PDB file of C-alpha atoms and ligand atoms in Angstrom:
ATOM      1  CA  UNK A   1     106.683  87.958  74.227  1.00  0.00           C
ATOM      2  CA  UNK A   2     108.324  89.303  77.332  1.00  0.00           C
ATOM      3  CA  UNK A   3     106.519  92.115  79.198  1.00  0.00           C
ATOM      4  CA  UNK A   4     108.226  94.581  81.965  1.00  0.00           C
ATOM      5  CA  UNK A   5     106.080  95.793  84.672  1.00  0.00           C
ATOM      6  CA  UNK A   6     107.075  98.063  86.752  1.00  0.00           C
ATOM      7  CA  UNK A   7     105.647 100.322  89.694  1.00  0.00           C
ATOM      8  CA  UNK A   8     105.924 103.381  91.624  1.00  0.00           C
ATOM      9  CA  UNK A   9     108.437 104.704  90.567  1.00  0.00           C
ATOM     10  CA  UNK A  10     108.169 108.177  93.140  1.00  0.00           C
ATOM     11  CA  UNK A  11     110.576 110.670  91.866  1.00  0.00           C
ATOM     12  CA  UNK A  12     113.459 108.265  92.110  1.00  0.00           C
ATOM     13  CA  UNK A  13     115.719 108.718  89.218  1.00  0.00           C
ATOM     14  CA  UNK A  14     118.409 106.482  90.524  1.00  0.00           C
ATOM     15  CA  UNK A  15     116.408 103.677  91.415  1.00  0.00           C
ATOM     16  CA  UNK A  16     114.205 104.022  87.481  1.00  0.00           C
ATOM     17  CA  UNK A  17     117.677 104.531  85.419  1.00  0.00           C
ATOM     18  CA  UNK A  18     118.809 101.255  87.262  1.00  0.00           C
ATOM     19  CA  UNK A  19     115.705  99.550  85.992  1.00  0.00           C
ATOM     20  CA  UNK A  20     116.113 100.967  82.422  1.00  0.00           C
ATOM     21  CA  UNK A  21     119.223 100.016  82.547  1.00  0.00           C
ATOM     22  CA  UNK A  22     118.551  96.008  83.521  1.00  0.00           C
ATOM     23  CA  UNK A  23     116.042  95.941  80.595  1.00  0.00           C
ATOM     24  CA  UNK A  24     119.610  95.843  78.519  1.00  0.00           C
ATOM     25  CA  UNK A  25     119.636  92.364  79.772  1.00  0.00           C
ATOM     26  CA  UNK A  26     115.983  90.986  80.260  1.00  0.00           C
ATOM     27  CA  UNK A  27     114.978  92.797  76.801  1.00  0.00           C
ATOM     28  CA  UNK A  28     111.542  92.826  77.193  1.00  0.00           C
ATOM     29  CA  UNK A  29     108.880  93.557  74.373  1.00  0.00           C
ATOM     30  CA  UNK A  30     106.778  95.589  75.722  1.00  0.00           C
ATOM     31  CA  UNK A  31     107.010  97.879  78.967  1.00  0.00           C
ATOM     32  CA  UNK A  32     104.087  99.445  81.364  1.00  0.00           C
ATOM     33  CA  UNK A  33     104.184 100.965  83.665  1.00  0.00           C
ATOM     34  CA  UNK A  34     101.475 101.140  86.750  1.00  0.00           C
ATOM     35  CA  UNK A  35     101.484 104.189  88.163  1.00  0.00           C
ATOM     36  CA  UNK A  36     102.731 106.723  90.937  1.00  0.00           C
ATOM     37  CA  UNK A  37     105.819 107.671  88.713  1.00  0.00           C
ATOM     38  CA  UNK A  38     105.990 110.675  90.986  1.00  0.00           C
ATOM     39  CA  UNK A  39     105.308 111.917  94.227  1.00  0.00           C
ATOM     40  CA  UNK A  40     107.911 111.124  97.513  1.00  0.00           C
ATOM     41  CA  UNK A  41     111.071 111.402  95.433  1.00  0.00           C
ATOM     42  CA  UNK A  42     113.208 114.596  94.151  1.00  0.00           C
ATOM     43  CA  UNK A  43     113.110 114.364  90.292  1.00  0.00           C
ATOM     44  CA  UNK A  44     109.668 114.244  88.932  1.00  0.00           C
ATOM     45  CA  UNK A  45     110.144 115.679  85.764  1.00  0.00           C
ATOM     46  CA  UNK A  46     113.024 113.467  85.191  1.00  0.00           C
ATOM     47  CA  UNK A  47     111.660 110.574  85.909  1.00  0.00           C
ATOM     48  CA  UNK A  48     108.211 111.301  83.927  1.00  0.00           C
ATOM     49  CA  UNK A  49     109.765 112.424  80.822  1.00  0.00           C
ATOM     50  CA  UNK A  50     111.853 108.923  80.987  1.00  0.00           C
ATOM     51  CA  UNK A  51     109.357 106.942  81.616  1.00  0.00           C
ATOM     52  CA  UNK A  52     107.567 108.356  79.046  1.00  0.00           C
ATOM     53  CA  UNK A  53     110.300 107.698  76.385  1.00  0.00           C
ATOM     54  CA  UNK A  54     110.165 103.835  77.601  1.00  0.00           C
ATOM     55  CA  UNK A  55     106.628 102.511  79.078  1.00  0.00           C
ATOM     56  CA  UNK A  56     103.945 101.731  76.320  1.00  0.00           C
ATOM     57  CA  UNK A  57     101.236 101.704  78.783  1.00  0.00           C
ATOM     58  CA  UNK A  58     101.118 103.769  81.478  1.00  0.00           C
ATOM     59  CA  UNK A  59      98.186 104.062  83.984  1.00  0.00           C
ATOM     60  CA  UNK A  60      97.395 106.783  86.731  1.00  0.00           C
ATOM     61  CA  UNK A  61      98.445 106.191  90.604  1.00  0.00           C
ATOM     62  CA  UNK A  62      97.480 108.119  93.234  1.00  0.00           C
ATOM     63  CA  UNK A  63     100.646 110.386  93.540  1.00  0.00           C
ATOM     64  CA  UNK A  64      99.848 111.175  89.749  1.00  0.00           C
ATOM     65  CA  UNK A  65      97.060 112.126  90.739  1.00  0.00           C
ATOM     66  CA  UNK A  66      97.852 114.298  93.857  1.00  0.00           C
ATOM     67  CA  UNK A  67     100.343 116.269  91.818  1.00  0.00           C
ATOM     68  CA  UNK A  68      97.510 118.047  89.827  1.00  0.00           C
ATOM     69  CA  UNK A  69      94.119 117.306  92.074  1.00  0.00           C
ATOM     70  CA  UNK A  70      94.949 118.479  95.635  1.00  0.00           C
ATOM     71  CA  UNK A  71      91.077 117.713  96.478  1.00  0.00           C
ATOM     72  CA  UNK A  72      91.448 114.603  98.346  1.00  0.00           C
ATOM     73  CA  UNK A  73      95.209 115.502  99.910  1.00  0.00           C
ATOM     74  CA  UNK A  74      93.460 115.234 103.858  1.00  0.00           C
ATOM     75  CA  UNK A  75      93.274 111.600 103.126  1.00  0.00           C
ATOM     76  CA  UNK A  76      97.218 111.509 102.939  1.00  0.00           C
ATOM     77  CA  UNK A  77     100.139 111.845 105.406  1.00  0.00           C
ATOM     78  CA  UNK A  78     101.355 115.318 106.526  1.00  0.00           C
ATOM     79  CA  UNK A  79     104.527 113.706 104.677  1.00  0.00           C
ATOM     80  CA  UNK A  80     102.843 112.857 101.611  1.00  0.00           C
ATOM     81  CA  UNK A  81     100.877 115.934 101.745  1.00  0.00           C
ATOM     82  CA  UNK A  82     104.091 117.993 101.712  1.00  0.00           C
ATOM     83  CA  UNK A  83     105.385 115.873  98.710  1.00  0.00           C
ATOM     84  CA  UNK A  84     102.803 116.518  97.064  1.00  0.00           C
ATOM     85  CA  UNK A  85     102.948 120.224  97.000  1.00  0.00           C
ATOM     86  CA  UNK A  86     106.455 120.263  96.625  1.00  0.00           C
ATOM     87  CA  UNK A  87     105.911 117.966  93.593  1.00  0.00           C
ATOM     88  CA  UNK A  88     103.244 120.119  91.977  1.00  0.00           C
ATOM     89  CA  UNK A  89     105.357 122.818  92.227  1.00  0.00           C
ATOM     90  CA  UNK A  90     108.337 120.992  90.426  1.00  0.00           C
ATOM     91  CA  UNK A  91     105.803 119.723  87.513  1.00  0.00           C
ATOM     92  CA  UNK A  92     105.618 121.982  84.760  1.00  0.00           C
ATOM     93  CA  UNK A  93     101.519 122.530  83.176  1.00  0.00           C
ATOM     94  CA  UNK A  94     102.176 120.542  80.753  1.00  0.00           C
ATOM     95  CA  UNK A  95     103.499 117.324  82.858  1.00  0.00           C
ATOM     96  CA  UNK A  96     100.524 118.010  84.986  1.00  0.00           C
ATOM     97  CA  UNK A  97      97.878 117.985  81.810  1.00  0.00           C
ATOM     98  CA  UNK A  98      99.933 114.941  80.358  1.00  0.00           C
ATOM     99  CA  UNK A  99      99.277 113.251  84.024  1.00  0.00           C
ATOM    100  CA  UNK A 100      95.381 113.933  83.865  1.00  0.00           C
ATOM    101  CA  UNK A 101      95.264 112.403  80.740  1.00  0.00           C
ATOM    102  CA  UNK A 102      96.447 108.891  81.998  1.00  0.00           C
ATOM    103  CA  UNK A 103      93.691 106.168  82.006  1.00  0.00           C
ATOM    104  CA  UNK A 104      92.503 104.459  85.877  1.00  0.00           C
ATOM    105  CA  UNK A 105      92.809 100.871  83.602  1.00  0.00           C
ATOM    106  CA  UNK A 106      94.664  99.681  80.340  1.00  0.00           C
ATOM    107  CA  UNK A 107      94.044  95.907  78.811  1.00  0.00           C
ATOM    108  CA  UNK A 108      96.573  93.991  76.427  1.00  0.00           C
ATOM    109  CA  UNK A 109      95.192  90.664  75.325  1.00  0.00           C
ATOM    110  CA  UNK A 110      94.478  88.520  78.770  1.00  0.00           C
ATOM    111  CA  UNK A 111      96.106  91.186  81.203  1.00  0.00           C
ATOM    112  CA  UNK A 112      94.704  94.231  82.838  1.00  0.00           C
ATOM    113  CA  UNK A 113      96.773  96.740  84.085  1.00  0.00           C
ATOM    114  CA  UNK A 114      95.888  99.121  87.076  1.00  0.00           C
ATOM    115  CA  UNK A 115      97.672 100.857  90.122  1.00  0.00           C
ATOM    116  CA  UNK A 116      95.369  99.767  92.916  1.00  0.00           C
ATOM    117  CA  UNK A 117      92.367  97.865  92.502  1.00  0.00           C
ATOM    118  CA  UNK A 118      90.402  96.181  89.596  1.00  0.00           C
ATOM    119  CA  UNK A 119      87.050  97.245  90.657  1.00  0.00           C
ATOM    120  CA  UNK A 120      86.841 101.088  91.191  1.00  0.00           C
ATOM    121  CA  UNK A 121      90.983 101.911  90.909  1.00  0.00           C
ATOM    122  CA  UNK A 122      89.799 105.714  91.684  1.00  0.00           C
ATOM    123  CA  UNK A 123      88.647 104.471  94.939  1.00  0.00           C
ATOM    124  CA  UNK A 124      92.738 103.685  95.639  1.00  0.00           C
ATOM    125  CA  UNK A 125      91.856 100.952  98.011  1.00  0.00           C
ATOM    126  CA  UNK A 126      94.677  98.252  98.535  1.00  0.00           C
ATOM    127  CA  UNK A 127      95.197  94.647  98.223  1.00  0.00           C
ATOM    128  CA  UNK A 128      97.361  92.847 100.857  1.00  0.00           C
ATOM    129  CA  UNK A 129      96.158  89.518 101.000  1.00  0.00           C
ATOM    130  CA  UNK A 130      95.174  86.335  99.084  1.00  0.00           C
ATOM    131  CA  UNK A 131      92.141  87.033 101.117  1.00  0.00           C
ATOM    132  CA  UNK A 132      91.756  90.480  99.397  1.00  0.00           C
ATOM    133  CA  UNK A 133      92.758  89.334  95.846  1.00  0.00           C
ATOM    134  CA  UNK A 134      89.866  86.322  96.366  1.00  0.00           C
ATOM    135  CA  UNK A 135      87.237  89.543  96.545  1.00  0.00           C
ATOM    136  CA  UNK A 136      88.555  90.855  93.618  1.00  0.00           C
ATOM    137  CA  UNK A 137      88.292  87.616  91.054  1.00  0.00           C
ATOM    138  CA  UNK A 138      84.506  88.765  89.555  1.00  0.00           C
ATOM    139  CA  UNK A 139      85.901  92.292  88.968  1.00  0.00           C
ATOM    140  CA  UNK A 140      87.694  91.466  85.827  1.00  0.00           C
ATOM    141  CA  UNK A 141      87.653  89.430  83.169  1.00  0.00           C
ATOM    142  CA  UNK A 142      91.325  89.419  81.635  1.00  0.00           C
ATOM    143  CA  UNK A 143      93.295  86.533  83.439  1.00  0.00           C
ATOM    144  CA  UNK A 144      96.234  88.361  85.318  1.00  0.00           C
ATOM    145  CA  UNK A 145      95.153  91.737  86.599  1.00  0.00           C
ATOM    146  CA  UNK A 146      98.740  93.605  87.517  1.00  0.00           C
ATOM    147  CA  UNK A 147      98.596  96.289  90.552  1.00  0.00           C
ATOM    148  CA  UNK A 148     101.632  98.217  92.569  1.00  0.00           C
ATOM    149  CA  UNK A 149      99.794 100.624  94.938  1.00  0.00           C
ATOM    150  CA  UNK A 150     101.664  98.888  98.224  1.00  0.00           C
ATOM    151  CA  UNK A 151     105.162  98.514  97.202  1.00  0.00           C
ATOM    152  CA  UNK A 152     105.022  95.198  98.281  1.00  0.00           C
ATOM    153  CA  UNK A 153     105.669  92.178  95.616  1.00  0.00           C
ATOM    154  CA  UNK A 154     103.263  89.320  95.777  1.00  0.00           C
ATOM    155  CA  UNK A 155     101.873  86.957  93.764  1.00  0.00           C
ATOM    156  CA  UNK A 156      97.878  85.942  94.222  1.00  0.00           C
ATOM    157  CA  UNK A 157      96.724  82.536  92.750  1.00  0.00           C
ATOM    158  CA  UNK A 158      92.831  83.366  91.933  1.00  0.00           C
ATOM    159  CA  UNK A 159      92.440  79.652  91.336  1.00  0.00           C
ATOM    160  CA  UNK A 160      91.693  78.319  94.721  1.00  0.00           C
ATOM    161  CA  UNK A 161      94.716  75.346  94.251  1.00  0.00           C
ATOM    162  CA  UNK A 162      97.348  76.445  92.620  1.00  0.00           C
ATOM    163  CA  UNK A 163     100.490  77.156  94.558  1.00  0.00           C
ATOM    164  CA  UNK A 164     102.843  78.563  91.527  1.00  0.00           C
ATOM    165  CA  UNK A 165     102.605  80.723  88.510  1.00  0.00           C
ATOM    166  CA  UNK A 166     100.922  78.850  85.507  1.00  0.00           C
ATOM    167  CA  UNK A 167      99.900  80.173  82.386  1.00  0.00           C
ATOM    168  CA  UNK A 168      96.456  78.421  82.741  1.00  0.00           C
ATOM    169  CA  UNK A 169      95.654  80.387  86.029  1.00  0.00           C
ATOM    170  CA  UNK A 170      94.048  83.359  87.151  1.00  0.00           C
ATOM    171  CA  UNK A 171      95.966  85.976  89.144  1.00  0.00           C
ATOM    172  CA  UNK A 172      96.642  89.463  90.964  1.00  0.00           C
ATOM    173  CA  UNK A 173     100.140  89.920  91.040  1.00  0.00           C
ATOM    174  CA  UNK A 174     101.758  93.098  92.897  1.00  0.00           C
ATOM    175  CA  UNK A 175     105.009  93.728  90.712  1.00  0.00           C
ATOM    176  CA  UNK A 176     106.211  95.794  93.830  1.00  0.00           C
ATOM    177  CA  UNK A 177     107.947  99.408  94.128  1.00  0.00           C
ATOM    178  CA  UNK A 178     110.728 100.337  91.679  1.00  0.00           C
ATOM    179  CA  UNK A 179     111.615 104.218  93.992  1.00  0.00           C
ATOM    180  CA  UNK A 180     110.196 103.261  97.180  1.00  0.00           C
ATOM    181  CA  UNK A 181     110.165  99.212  98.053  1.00  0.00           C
ATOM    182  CA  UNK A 182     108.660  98.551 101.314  1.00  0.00           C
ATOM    183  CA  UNK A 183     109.301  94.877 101.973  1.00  0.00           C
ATOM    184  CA  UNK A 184     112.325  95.435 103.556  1.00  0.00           C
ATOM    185  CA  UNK A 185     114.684  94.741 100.557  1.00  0.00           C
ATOM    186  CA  UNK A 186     116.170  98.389  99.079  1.00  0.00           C
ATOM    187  CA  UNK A 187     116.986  97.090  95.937  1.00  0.00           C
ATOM    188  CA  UNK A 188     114.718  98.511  93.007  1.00  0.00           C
ATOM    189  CA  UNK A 189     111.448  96.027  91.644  1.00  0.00           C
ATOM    190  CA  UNK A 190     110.038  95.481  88.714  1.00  0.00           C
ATOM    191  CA  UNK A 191     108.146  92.434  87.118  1.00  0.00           C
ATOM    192  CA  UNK A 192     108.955  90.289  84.250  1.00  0.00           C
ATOM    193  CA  UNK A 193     105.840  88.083  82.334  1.00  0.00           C
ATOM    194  CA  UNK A 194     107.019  85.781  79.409  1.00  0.00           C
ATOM    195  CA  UNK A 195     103.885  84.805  77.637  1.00  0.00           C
ATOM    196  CA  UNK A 196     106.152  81.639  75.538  1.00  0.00           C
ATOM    197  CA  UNK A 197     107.989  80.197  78.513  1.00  0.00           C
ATOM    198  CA  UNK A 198     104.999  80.768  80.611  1.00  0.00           C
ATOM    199  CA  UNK A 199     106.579  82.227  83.509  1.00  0.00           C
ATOM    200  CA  UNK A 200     106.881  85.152  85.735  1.00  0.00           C
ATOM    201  CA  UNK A 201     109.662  86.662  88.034  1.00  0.00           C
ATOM    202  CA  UNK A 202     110.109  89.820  90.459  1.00  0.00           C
ATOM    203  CA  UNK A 203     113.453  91.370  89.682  1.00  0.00           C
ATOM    204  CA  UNK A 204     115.497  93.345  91.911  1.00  0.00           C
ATOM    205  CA  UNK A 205     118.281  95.792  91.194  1.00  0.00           C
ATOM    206  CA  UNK A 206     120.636  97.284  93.226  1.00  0.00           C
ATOM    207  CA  UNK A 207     121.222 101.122  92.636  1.00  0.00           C
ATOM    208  CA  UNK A 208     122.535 104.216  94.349  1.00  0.00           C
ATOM    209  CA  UNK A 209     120.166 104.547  97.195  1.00  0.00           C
ATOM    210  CA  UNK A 210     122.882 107.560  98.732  1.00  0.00           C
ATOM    211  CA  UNK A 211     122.430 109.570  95.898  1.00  0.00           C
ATOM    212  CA  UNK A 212     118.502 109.388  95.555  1.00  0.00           C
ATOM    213  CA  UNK A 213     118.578 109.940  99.183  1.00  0.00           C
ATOM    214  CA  UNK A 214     120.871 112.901  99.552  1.00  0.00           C
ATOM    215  CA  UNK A 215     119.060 114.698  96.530  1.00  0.00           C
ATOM    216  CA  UNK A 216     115.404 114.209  98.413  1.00  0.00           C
ATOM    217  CA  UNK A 217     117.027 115.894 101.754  1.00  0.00           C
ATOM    218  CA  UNK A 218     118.509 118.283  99.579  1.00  0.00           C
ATOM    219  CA  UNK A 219     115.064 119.214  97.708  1.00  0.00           C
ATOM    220  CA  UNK A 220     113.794 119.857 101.476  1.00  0.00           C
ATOM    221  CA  UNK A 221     111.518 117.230 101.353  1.00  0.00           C
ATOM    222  CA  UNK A 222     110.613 115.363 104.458  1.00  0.00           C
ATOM    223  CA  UNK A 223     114.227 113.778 106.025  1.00  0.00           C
ATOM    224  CA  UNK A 224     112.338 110.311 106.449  1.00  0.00           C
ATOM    225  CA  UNK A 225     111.382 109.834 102.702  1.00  0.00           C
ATOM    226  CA  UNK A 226     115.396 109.615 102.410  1.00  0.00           C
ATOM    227  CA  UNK A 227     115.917 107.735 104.932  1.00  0.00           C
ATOM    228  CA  UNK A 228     113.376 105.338 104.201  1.00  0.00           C
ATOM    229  CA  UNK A 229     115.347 104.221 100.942  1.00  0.00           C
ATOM    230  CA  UNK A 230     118.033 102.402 103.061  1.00  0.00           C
ATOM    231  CA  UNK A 231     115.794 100.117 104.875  1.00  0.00           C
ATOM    232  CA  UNK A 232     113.409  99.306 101.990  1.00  0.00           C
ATOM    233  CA  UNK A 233     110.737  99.821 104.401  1.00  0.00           C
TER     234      UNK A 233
HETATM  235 ZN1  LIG B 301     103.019 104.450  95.545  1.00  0.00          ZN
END
């Protein structure tokens, strides 16, 4: 079984529509998706209706939760802040009812699936080093737990030794940020498990970054969420 896993996906209908589009060629079984699918970018609705259509799990990211909870916006950027507004706005009710209803956690078989953390995901701490992932191993049981939350790929061995993906392993494994990558590659991630061959790959697809960017300058969003999208960073 192949299994797509992709991340925040922020508003960025270019950069999700590329991704779609590259499951014509990986063909995966089953697709989740981990959360932020809005928030930063300038087609929410768009890009929530889509990947609504396509993901068969979908759990709740902060910027989901932003768009309908403005309680805890202080904690955010004045950038984010305004995105998030601006985002709300944009939503219709019932995209922001559908959006409360998404689950902090979803398990299939030996995976868990979360935006941020495994232990208290509402808490939207991050992970951002083996170090980190280590304090995390007791939290779950399943044996890969999947997060975005950073936009950064990475893979985190849980087993103290092992220095490559292996079905017999333990792992956190950041599949990275399909609208908003921030590891200084532009090009649109998502993750790809195969449960036969036992194997695991970041994919990255090129897409057209003008056009997402224009359309977020356009919307009168903050200029640097635009401009961001050409650096990957
Ligand atoms: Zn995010």
């Amino acid at each position: 079984m192949r299994i797509a896993i992709f991340s925040d996906v922020h508003a960025n209908l270019e950069a999700l529509q590329a991704v779609l589009d590259d499951f014509e060629r990986t063909q995966p079984d089953t697709v989740v998706c981990l959360g932020d699918i809005v928030g930063y970018g300038a087609n929410p609705s768009q890009c929530l209706n889509l990947v609504r259509e396509h993901a068969d799990i979908i759990v709740l990211g902060n910027h989901d939760e932003a768009a309908f909870d403005f309680s805890k916006l202080d904690e955010y950027t004045e950038v984010a802040q305004t995105s998030a507004r601006w985002t709300a706005h944009a939503l219709s009710e019932e995209e922001k009812r559908y959006l409360k209803s998404l689950p902090f956690k979803m398990t299939s078989d030996d995976l868990l699936f979360v935006h941020s953390t495994p232990r208290n995901p509402q808490d939207w701490e991050y992970i951002l080093s083996a170090f980190e992932a280590r304090l995390y191993e007791s939290a779950f049981a399943e044996r890969v737990c999947f997060i975005g939350h950073s936009h950064v790929p990475a893979v985190y061995h849980l087993s103290p030794n092992a220095s490559h993906y292996s079905p017999n392993h333990r792992f956190i494994i950041n599949v990275g940020s399909v609208g908003q990558p921030r590891d200084g590659n532009w090009r649109a991630a998502y993750g790809l498990l195969d449960t036969v061959a036992g194997s695991f790959e970041i994919n990255r697809v090129e897409y057209d970054v003008r056009q997402a960017s224009e359309k977020i300058i356009d919307a009168g969003l903050p200029r640097i969420l635009g401009d961001r999208l050409f650096r990957g960073r």
